[in-house]
Tab-separated table of C-alpha atoms in Angstrom:
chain	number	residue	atom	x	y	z
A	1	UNK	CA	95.591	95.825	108.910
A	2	UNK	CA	98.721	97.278	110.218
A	3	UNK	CA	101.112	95.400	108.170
A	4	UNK	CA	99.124	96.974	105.374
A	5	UNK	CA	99.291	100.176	106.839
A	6	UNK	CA	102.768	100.312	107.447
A	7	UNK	CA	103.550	98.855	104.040
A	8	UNK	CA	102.037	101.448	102.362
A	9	UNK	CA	103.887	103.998	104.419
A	10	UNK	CA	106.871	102.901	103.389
A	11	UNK	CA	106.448	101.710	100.089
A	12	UNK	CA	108.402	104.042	98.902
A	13	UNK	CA	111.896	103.482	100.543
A	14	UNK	CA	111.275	100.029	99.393
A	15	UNK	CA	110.885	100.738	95.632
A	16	UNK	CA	113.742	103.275	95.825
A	17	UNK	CA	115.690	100.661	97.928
A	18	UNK	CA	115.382	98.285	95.170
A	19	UNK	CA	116.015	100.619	92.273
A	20	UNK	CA	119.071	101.179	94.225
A	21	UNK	CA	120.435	97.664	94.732
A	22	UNK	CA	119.708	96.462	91.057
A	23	UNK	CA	121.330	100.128	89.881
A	24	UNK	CA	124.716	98.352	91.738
A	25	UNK	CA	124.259	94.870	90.935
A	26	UNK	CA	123.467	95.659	87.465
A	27	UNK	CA	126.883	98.192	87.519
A	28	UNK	CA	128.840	95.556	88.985
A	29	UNK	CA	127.726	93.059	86.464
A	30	UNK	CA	128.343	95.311	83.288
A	31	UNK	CA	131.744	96.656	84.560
A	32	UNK	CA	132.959	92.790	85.142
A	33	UNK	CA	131.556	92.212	81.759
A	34	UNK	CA	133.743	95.012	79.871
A	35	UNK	CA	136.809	94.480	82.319
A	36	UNK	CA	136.654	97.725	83.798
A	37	UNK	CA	139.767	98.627	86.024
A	38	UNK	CA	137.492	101.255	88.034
A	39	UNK	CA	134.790	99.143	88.463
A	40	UNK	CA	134.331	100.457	92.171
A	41	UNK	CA	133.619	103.963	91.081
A	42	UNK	CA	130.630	102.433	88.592
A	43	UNK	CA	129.150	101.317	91.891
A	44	UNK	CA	129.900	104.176	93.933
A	45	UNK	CA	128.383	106.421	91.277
A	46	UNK	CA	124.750	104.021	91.056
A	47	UNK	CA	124.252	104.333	94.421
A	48	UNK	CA	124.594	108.024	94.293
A	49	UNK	CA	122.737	108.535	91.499
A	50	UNK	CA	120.039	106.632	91.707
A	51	UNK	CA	116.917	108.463	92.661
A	52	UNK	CA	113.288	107.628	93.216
A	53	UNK	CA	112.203	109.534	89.581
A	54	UNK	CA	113.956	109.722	85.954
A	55	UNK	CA	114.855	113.301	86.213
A	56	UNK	CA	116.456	112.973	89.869
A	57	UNK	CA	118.677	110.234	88.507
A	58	UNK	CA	119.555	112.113	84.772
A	59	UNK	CA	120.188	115.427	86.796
A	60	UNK	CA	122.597	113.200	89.321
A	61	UNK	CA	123.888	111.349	87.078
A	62	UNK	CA	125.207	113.792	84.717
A	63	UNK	CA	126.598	116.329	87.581
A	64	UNK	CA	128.572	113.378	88.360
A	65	UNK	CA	129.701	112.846	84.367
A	66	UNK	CA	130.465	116.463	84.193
A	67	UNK	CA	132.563	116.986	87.610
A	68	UNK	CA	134.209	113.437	86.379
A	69	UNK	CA	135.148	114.713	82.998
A	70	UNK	CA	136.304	118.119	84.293
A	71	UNK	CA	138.404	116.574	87.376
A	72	UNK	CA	139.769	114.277	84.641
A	73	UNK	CA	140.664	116.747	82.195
A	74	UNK	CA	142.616	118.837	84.778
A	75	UNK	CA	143.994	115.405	86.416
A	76	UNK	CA	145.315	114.117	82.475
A	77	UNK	CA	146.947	118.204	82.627
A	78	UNK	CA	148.564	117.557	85.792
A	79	UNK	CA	150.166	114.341	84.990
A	80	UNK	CA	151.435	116.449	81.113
A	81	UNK	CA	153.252	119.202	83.268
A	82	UNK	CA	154.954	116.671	85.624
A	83	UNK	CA	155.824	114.604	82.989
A	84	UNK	CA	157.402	117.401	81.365
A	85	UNK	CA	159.216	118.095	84.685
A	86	UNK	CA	157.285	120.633	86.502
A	87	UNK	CA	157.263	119.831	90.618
A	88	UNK	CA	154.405	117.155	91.402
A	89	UNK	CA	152.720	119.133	94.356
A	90	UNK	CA	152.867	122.821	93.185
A	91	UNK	CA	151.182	121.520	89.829
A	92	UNK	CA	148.561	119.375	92.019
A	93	UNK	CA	147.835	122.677	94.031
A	94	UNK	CA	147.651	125.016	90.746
A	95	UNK	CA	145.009	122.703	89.137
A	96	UNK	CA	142.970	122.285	92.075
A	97	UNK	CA	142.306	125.777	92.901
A	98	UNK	CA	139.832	126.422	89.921
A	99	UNK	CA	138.321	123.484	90.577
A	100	UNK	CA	137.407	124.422	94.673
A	101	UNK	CA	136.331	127.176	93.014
A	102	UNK	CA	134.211	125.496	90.651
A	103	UNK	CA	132.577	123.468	93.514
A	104	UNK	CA	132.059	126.048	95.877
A	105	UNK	CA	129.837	128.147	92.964
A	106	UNK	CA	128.058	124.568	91.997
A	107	UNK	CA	128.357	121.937	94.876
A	108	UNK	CA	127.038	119.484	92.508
A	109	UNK	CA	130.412	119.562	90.357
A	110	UNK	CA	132.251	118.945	93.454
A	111	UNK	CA	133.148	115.377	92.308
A	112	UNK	CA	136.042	117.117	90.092
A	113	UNK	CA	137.992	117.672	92.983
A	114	UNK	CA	137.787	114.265	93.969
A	115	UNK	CA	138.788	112.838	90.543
A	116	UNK	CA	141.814	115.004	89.996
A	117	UNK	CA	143.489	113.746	93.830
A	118	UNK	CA	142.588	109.985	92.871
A	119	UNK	CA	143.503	110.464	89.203
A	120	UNK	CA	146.967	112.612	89.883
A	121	UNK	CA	147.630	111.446	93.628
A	122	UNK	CA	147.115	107.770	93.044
A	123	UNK	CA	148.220	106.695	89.923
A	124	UNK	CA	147.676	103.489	88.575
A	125	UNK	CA	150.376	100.668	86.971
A	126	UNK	CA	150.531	101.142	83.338
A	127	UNK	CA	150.111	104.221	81.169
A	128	UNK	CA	150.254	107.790	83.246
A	129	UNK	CA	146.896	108.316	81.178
A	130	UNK	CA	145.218	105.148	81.998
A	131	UNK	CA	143.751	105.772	84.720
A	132	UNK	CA	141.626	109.224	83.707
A	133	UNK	CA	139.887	106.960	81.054
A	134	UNK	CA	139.009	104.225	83.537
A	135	UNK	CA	137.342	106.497	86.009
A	136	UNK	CA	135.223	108.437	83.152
A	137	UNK	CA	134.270	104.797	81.672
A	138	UNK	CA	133.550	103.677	85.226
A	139	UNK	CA	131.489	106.702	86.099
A	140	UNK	CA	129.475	106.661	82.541
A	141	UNK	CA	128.824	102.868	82.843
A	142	UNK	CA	127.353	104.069	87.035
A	143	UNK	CA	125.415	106.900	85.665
A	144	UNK	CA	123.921	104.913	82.244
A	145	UNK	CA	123.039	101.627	83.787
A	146	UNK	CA	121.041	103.853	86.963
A	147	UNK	CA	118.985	105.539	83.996
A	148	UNK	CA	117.589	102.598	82.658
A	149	UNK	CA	117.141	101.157	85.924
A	150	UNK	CA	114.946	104.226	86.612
A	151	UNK	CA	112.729	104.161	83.673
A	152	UNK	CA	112.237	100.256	84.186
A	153	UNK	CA	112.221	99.235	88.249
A	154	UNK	CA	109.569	100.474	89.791
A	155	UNK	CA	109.564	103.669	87.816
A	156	UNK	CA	107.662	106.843	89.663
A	157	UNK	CA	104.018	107.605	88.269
A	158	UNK	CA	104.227	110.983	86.959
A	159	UNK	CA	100.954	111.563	86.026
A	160	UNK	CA	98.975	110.093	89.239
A	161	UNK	CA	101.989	112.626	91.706
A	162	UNK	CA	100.754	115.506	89.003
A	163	UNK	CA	96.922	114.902	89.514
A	164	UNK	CA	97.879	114.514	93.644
A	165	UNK	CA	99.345	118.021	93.507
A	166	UNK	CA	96.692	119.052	91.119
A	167	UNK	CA	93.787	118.077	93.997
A	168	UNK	CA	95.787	119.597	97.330
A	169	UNK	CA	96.266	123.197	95.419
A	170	UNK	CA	92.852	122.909	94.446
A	171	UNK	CA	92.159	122.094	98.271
A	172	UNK	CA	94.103	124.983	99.143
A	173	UNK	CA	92.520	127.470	96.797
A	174	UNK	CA	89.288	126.405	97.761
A	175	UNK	CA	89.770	127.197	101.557
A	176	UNK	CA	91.913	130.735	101.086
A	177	UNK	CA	88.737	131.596	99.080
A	178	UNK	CA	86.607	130.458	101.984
A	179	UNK	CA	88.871	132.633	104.113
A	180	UNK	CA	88.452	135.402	101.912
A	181	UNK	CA	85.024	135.893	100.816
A	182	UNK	CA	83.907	135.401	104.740
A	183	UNK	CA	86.309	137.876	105.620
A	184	UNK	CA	87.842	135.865	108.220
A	185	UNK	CA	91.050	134.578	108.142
A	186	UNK	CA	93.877	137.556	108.822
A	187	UNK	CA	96.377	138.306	106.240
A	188	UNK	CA	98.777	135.859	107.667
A	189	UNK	CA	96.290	133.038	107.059
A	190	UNK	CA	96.328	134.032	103.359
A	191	UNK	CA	99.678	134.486	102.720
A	192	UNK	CA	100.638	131.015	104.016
A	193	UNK	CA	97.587	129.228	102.280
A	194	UNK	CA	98.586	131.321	99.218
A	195	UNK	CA	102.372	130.274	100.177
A	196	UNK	CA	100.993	126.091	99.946
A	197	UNK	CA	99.235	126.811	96.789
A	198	UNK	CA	102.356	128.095	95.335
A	199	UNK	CA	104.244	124.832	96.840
A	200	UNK	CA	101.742	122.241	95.321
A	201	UNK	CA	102.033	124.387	91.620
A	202	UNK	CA	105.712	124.029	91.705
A	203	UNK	CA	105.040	120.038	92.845
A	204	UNK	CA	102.511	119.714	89.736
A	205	UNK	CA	105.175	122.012	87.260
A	206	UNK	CA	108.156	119.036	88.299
A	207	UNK	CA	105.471	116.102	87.636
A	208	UNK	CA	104.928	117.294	84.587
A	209	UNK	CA	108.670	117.546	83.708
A	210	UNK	CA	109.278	113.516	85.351
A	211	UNK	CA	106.348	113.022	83.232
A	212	UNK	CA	108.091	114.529	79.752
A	213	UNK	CA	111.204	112.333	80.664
A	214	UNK	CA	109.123	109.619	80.625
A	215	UNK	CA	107.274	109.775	77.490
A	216	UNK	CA	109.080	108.787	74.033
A	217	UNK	CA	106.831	110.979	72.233
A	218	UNK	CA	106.010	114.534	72.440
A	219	UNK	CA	103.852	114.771	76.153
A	220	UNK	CA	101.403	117.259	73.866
A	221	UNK	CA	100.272	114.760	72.078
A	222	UNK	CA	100.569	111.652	74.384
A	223	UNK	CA	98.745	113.439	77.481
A	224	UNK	CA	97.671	116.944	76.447
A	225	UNK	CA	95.639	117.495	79.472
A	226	UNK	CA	98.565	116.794	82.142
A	227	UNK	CA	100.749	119.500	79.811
A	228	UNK	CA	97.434	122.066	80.646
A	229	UNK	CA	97.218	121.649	83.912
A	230	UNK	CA	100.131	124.013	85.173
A	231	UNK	CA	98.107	127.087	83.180
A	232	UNK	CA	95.368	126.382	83.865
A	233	UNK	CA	95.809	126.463	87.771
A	234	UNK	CA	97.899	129.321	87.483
A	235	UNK	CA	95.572	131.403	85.874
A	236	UNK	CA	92.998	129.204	89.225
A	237	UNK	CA	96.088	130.979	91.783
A	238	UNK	CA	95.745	134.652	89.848
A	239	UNK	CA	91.908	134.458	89.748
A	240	UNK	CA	91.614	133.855	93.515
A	241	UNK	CA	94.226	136.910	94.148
A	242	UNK	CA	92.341	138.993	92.356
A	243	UNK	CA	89.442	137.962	94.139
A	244	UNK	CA	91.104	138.779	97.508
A	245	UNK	CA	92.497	141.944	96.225
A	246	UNK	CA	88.506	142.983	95.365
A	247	UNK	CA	87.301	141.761	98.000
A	248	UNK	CA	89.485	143.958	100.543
A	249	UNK	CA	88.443	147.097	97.998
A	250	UNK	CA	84.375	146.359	98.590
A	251	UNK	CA	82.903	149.622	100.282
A	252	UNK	CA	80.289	147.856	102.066
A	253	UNK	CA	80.984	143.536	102.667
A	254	UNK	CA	78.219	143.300	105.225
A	255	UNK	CA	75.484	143.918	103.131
A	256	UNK	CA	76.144	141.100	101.317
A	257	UNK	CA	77.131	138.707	104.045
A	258	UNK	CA	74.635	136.297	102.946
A	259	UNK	CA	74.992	136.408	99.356
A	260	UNK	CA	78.688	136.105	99.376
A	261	UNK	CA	78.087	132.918	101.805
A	262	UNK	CA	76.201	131.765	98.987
A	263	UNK	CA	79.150	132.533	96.453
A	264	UNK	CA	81.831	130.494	98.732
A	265	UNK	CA	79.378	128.018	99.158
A	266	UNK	CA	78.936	127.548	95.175
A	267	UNK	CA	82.491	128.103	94.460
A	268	UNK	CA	83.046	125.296	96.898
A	269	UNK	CA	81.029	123.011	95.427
A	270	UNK	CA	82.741	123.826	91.742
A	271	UNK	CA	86.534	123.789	93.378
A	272	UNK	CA	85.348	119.808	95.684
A	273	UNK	CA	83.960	118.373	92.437
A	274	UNK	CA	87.533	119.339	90.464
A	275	UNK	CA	89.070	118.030	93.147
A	276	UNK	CA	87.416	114.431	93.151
A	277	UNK	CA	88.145	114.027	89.217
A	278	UNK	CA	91.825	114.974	90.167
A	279	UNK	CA	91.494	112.150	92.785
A	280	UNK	CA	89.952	110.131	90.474
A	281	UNK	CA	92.581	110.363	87.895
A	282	UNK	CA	95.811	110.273	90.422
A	283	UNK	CA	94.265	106.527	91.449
A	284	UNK	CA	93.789	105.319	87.632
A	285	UNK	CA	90.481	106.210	86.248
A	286	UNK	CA	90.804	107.511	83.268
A	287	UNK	CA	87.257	107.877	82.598
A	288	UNK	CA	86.225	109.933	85.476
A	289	UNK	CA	82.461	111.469	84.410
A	290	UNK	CA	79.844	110.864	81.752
A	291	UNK	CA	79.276	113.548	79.771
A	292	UNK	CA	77.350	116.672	81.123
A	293	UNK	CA	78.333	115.745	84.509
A	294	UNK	CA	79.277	119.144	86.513
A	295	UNK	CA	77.294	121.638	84.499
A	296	UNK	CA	74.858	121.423	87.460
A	297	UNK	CA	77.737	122.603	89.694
A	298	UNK	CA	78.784	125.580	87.121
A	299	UNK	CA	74.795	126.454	86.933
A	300	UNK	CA	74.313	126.570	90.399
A	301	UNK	CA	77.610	129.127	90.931
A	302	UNK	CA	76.190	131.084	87.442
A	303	UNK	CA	72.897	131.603	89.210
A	304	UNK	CA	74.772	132.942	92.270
A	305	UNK	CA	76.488	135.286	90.808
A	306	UNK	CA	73.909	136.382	88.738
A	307	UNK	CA	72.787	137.581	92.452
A	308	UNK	CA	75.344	139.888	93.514
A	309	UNK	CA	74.051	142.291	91.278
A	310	UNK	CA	75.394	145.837	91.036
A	311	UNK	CA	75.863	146.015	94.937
A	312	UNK	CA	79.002	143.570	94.544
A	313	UNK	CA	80.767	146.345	92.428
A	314	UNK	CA	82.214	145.855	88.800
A	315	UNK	CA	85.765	145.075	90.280
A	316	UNK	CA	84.387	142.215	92.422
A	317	UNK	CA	82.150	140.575	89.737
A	318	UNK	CA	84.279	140.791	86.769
A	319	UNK	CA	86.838	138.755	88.696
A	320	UNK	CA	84.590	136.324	90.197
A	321	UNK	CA	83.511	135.900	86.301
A	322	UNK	CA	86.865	134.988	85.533
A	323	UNK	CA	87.272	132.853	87.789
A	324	UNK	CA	83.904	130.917	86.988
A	325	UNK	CA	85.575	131.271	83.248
A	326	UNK	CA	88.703	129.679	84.227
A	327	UNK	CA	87.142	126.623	86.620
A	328	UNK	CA	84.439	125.999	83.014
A	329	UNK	CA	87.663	125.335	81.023
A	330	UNK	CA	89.550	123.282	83.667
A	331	UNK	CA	86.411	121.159	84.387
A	332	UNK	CA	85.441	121.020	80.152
A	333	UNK	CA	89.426	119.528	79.802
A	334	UNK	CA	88.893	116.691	82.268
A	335	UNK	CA	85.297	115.693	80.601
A	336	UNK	CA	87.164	115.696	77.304
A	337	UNK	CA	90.388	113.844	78.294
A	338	UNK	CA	87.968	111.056	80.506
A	339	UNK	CA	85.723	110.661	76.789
A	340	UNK	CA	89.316	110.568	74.351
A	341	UNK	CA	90.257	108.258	77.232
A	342	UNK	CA	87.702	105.997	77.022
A	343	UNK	CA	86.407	106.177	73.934
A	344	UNK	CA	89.966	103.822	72.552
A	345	UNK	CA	88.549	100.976	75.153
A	346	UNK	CA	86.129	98.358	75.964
A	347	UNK	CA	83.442	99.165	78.314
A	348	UNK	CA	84.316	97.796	81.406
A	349	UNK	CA	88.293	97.937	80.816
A	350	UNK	CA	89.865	100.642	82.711
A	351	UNK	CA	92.139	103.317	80.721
């Protein structure tokens, strides 16, 4: 029991550990194969590069082509202007100003610096030029081989880490409207829950982007409902501000203590069963409810509402209206994507 715990903690660093050694082994390999006379820097660069999704690695790994090809361009200048007799050091120092200028604006180009002192500094035998080709060739063969490594070893599951971040902001925007609607968490208890929500949706926004780097094909067509979910849970985050902001305008909350317990109570219910779908999906299911399954849940918060009456205000129920509007379509999208899901596979065969 607690080797599986602790296996599962760190599962993880293991997968990215792994990526990581076959990123240099495989770099190592393929620069032997071609003879490269950099090979070191082909290494260097995997291990750098290589990160635990396909857009960590492509954003790495072409900072580090870019600051290569830029400290290589102003190395290859360097070595033309002291070939044509201009002082070795005052030339060195005139092309490496822009370029500490370049790094300090975008410290993810600061591998130019580094290229032009090994390129110019430490030149190799043969051709003055040589050696600015080797490094790019080196660097490109690093950057390339980590790529595929990350779309084939152990590649990240976009789709379950979207669903994950789909459920906790759905967890969070269930309690803030808890806080709310009972009137009482303090501002500061808001802002931070509303702070988390905001968090998760920027979590769920860079799932969705692993998730396009994954996919060959168009992600609208391949998984329409993960492209969906960022709207429709931001249009989840406005409905519940809204909520909060009518909420602190109602004249007279007390008189309706007991009917907006029933509200949260309903809204709860709607916001928990979203939530275990979400679950659902992030651990595989495809399929996650028959058909029908959940109108009992939109009913029972219909009904509710249909209770406030006119004592709630018009600013108070229009928005709780939208909000029942908005959780309808998030809850009809999961129904449909669990029957498109299933209806390609035998009963019995998981999706």
């Amino acid at each position: 029991m607690i080797f599986q715990a602790v296996s599962q903690q760190h599962r993880a660093w293991l997968r990215q550990a792994a990526r990581t050694l076959v990123s240099v082994f495989l770099s190592a390999a393929v620069s032997q194969l071609f003879g490269l006379r950099e090979a070191p820097w082909a290494l260097i660069t995997a291990a750098i590069v290589t990160s635990s999704s396909v857009t960590g690695t492509w954003t790495a790994g072409r900072d580090q082509i870019t600051g290569t090809l830029i400290g290589a361009a102003a190395g290859a200048s360097a070595i033309g202007l002291e070939l044509l007799g201009y002082p070795r050091m005052p030339v060195f120092w005139v092309m490496l100003a822009p370029l500490a200028l370049l790094a300090a604006a975008r410290p993810t180009l600061r591998l130019s610096c580094v290229t032009l002192v090994v390129v110019f500094l430490f030149p190799s035998p043969g051709h003055p030029f040589d050696r600015p080709i080797d490094r790019v060739a080196a660097i490109l063969t690093g950057a390339l081989v980590s790529l595929v490594v990350s779309f084939v070893v152990f590649r990240s599951r976009a789709r379950a880490q979207a669903f994950g971040s789909a459920r906790e902001m759905l967890g969070v925007l269930r309690q803030l409207l808890e806080e709310v609607m009972s009137g009482r968490g303090p501002a500061a208890t808001r802002d931070a829950l509303n702070d988390t929500a905001i968090a998760a949706l920027r979590g769920l926004a860079d799932a969705v982007l692993e998730a396009r780097r994954e996919h060959v094909s168009a992600l609208e067509q391949a998984d329409p409902l993960l492209v969906r979910l960022v709207p429709m849970l931001r249009r989840l985050q406005s409905d519940v501000l809204f909520v909060t902001r009518a909420m602190d305008e109602l004249p007279d909350a007390t008189r309706l203590r007991d009917t907006l317990a029933c509200a949260s109570q309903a809204l709860t219910e709607v916001f928990d069963g979203l939530a275990r779908r979400c679950q659902a999906i992030e651990q595989g299911a495809r399929s996650v409810q028959a058909p029908g399954d959940g109108a009992a849940e939109i009913a029972n918060l219909d009904d509710t509402l249909a209770s406030l009456g006119d004592t709630a205000g018009v600013p108070l129920r229009f928005t709780l209206q939208m909000l029942r509007r908005d959780l309808d379509d998030m809850e009809t999208a999961i129904l449909q994507d669990g029957q498109e899901g299933a209806a390609g596979v035998p009963i019995g065969v998981a999706a």
